[in-house]
Each structure stands twice: as C-alpha cells, then as structure tokens.
mmCIF file of C-alpha atoms in Angstrom:
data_model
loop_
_atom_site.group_PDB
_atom_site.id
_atom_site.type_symbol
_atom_site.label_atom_id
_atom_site.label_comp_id
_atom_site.label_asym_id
_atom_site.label_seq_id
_atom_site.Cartn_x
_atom_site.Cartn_y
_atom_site.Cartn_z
ATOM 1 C CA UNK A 1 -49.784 25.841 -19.043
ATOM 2 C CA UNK A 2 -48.474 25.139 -15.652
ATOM 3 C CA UNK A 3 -45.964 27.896 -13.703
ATOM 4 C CA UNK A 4 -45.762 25.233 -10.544
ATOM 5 C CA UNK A 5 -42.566 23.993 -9.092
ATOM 6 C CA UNK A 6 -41.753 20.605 -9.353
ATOM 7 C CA UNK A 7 -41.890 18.526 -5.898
ATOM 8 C CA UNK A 8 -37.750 17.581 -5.725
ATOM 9 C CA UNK A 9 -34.980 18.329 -3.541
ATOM 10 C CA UNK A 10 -34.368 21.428 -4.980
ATOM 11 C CA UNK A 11 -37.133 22.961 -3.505
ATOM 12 C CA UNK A 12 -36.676 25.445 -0.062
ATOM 13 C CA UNK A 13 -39.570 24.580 2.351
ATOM 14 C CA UNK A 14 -40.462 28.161 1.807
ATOM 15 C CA UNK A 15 -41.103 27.063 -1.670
ATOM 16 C CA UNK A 16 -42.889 24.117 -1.156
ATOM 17 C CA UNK A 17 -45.109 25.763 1.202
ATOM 18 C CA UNK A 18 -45.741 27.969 -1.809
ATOM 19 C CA UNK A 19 -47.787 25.362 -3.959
ATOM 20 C CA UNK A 20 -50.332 23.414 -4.320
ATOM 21 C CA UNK A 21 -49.459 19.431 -4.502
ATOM 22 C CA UNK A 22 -52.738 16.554 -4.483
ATOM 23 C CA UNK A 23 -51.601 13.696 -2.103
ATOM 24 C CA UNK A 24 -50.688 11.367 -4.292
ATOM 25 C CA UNK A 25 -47.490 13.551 -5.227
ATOM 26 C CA UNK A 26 -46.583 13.615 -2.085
ATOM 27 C CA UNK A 27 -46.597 10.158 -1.323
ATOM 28 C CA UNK A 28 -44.463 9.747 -4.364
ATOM 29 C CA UNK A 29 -42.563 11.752 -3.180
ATOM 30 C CA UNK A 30 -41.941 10.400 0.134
ATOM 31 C CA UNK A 31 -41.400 7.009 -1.550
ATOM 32 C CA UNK A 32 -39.218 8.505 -3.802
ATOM 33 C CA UNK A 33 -37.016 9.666 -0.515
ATOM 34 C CA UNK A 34 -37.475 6.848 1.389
ATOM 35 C CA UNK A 35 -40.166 8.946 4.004
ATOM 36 C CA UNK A 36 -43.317 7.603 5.621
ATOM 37 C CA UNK A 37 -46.238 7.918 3.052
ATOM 38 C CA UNK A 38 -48.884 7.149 5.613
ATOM 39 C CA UNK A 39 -50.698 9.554 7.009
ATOM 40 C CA UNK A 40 -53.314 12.603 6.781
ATOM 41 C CA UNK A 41 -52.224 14.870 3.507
ATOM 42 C CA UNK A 42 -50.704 17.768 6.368
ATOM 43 C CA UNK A 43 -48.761 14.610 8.125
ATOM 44 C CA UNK A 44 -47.305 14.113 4.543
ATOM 45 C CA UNK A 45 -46.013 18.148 4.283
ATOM 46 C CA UNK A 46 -44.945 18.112 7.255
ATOM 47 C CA UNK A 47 -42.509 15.343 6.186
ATOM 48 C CA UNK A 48 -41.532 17.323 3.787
ATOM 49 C CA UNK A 49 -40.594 20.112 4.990
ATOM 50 C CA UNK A 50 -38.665 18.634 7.831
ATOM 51 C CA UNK A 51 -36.929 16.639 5.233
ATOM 52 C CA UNK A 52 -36.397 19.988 2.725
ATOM 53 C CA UNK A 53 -35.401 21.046 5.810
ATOM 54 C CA UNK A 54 -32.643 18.935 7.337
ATOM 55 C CA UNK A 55 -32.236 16.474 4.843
ATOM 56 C CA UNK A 56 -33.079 13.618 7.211
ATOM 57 C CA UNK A 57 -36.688 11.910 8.081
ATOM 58 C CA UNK A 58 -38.809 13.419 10.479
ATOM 59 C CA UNK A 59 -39.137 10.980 13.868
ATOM 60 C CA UNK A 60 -42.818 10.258 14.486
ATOM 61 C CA UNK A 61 -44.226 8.358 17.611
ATOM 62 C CA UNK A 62 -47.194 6.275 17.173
ATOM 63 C CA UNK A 63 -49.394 4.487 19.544
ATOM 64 C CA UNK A 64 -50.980 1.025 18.966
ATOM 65 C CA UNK A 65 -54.179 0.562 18.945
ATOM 66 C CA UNK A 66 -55.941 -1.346 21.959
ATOM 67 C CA UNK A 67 -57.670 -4.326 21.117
ATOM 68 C CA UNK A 68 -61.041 -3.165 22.158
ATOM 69 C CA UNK A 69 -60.489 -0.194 19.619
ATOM 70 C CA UNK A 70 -61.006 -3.067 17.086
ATOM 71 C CA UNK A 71 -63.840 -4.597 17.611
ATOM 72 C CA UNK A 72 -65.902 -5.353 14.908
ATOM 73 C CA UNK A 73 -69.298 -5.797 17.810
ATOM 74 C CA UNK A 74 -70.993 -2.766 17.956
ATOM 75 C CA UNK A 75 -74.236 -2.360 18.587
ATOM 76 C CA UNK A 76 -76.379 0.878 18.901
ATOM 77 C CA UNK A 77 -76.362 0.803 22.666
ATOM 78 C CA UNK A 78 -72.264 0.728 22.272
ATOM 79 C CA UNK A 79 -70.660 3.527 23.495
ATOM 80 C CA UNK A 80 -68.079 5.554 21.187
ATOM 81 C CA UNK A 81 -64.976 5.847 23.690
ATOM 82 C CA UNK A 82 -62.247 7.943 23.560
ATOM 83 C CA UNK A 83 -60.209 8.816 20.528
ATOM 84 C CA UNK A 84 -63.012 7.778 18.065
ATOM 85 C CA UNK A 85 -61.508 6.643 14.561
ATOM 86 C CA UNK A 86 -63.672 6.556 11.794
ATOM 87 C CA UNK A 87 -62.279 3.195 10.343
ATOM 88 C CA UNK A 88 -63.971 0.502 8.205
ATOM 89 C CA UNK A 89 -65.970 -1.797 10.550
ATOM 90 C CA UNK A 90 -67.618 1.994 11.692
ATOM 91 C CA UNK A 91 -68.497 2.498 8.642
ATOM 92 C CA UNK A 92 -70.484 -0.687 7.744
ATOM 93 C CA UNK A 93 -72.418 0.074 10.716
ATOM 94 C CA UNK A 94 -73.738 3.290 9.748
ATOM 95 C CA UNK A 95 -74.249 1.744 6.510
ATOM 96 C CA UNK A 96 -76.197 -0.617 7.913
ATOM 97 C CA UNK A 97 -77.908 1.554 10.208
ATOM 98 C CA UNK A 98 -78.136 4.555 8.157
ATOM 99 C CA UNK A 99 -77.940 3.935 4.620
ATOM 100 C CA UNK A 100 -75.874 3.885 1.692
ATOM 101 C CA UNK A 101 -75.627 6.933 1.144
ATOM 102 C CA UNK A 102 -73.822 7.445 4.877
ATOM 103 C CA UNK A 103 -70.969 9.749 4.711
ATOM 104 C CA UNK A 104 -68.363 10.492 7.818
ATOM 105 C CA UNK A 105 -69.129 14.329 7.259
ATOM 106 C CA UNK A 106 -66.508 16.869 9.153
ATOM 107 C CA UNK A 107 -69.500 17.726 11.217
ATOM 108 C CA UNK A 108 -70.323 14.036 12.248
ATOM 109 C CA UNK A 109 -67.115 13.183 13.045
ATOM 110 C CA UNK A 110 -66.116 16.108 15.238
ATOM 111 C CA UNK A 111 -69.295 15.462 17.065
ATOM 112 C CA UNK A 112 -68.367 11.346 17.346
ATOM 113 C CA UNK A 113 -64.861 12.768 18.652
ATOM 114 C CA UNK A 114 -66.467 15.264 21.147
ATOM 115 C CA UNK A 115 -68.854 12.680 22.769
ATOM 116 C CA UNK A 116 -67.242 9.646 23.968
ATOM 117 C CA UNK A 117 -69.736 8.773 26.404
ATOM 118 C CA UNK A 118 -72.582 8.680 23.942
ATOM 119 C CA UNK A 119 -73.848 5.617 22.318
ATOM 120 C CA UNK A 120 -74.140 4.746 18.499
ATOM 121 C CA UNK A 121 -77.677 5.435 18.564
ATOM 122 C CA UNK A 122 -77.258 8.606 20.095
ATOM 123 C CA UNK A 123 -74.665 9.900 17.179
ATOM 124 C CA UNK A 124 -77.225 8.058 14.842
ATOM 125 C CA UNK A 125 -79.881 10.864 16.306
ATOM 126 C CA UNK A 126 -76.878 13.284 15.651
ATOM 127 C CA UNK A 127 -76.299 12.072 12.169
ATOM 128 C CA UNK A 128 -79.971 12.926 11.257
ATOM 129 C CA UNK A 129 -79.759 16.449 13.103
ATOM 130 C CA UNK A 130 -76.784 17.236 11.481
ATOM 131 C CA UNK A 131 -77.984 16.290 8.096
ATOM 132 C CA UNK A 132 -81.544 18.224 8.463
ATOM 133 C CA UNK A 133 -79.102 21.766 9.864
ATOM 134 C CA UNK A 134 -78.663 24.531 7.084
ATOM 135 C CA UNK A 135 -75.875 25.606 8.801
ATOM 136 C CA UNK A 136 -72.674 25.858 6.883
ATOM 137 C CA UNK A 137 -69.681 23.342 8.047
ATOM 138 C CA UNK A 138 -66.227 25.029 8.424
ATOM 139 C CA UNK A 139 -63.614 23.441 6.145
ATOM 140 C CA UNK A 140 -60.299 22.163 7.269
ATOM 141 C CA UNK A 141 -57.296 23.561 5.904
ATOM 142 C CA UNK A 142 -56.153 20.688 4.321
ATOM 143 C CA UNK A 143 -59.053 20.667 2.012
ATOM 144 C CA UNK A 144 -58.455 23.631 0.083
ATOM 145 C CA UNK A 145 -59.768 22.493 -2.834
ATOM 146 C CA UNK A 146 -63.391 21.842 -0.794
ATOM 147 C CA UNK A 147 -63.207 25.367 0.363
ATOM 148 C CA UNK A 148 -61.988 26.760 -3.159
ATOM 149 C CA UNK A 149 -65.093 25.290 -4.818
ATOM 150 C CA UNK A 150 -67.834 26.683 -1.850
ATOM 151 C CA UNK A 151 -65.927 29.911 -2.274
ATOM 152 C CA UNK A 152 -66.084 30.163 -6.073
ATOM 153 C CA UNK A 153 -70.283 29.228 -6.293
ATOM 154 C CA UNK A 154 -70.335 31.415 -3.688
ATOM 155 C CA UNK A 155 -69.102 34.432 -5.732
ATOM 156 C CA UNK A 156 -70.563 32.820 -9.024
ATOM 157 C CA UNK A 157 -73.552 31.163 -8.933
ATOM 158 C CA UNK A 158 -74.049 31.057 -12.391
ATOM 159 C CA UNK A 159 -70.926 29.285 -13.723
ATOM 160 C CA UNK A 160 -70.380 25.164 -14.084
ATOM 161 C CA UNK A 161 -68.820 23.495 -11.952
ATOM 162 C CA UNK A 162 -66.382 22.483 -14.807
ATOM 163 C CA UNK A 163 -65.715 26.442 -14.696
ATOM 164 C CA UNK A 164 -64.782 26.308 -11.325
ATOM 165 C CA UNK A 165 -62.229 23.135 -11.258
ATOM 166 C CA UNK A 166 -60.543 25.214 -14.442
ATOM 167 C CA UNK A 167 -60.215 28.258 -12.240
ATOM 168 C CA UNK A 168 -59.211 25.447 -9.443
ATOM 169 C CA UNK A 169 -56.003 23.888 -11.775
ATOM 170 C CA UNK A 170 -55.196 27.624 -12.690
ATOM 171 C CA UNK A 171 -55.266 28.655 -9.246
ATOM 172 C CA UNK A 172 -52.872 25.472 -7.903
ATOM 173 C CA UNK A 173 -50.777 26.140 -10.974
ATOM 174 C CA UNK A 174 -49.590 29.450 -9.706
ATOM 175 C CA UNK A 175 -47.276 30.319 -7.147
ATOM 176 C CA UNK A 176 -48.879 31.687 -4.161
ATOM 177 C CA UNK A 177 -52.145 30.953 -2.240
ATOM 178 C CA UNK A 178 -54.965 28.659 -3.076
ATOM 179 C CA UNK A 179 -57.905 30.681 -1.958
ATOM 180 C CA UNK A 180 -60.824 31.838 -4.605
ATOM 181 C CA UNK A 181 -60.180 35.365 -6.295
ATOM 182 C CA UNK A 182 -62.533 36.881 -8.351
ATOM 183 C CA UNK A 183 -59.331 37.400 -10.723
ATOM 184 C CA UNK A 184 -59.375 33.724 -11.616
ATOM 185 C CA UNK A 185 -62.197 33.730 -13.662
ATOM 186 C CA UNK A 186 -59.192 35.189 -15.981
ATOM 187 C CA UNK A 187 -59.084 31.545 -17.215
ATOM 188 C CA UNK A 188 -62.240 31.072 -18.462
#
C-alpha cells in the first residue's frame, strides 16, 4: 500500500528530499555505496544528496576528541566544558544521580550545551526544573515523526495512538511532506 520511492541511484536529490526514509535505510544505503553511515540521521541525507548529487562521497572533517573529554571522573562539583556530548559515561551519572528513568531530553541537553561553566549539580537542579515546566519543547526537524505524533493528539485527542502511527506510515508513504493533516485520518 506504499506509493514511496525506493532509496537507489535512480533517485534526483529533489526526489529524495521528497520522502520519508527511518535511519536505518539510510545507513544501508550508505553501506550499500560505500558512504559514511555514522552520524546524526540529517548527517546521513546530507550524504546522500551530495552523493545523488555528484556521484562521489561527500568530504567531512572531524575533530578528535581531547582526552579530558573522556573522562569517566565526574563528580557533581565537575564542570560541563565546552562542546558537551551526551555520551555513555554521562549517562550513568545521571543515572546514578537521577534515576532510571533519566532521559537526555532536547531541553536538557540544549541547556548542558548552553552552560559550560556550570557544574553537574547545577544541570542536575536544571534537570528537575525542566522536568516540573509545562512548557512545550520545540522539536527538531529531524524528528518528524516526534512532531507528527504531538501534532496529530493535538488535533485528535480522542484517537489511539495506534491511529496515529497508521496515519504516520500513510503519511511517509506518500510523496510530499511529513507534517500532520487533518486529511490523513483518510486511512483510518
């Protein structure tokens, strides 16, 4: 029941740009081509389209971590630093500190990103502040899906959320954008 392109060659980036593809078909089809599959799900299209594009592999410059981004020591009077990554050993901490049920939320992590001078206790305060606010959190573009799902209960607050990943699969099934229309619910 599917109208959507195929992720090959044959596609124009204009094309590509025109669908909806999860992550995992792009990194197959980066292996596939012999491209970079690392990377946030927008580092992965824009791969792509370079190599739709030009036929060749897009030239990407990386910087190494320093070894005092590594370390595994933090404590809660640590301070974040510069060009905060929310990798594994950060997470364990929070864990630790927080809970299980600690999540690196888009909020939390812009405000982790935003104040380098602050210690882990400090964005531990934050975490709690941020948690107990009713105010909405925007949603990046690459998580359409996210938005398409606050945007459907938005409009329908009376459907399942099984109703709105079926509207969801119709939606990225069909050329065009991926944002909630009340002409979805066609699929239902």
């Amino acid at each position: 029941m599917t109208n959507r392109a195929l992720l090959t060659t044959n596609l124009t980036p204009e094309e590509f740009k025109n669908y909806y593809f999860l992550k995992e078909e792009l990194k197959d089809f980066c292996r596939s081509e012999g491209l970079k599959v690392s990377g946030s799900k927008q580092d992965l299209e824009k791969r792509i389209i370079h190599y739709l594009s030009t036929g060749e592999e897009l030239e990407e410059k990386f910087t190494r971590k320093n070894s005092n981004e590594l370390s595994s020591d933090i404590t809660l009077d640590s301070k974040l630093g510069e060009n905060f990554k929310c990798s594994e050993d950060k997470r364990e901490f929070f864990e630790k500190e927080i809970g299980k049920g600690f999540k690196f939320k888009v909020k939390f992590q812009k405000w982790l990103k935003a104040n380098p001078d602050k210690t882990y206790r400090d964005a531990i305060d934050a975490y709690y502040e941020i948690q107990n606010s009713n105010e909405k959190t925007e949603i990046g573009k690459q998580f359409q899906y996210n938005q398409y799902i606050r945007d459907f209960f938005e409009d329908n607050k009376d459907k399942s959320l099984d109703d709105a990943i079926k509207c969801w699969n119709y939606k990225k099934s069909i050329k065009g954008h991926n944002k909630y229309e009340k002409s979805d619910l066609v699929i239902l």
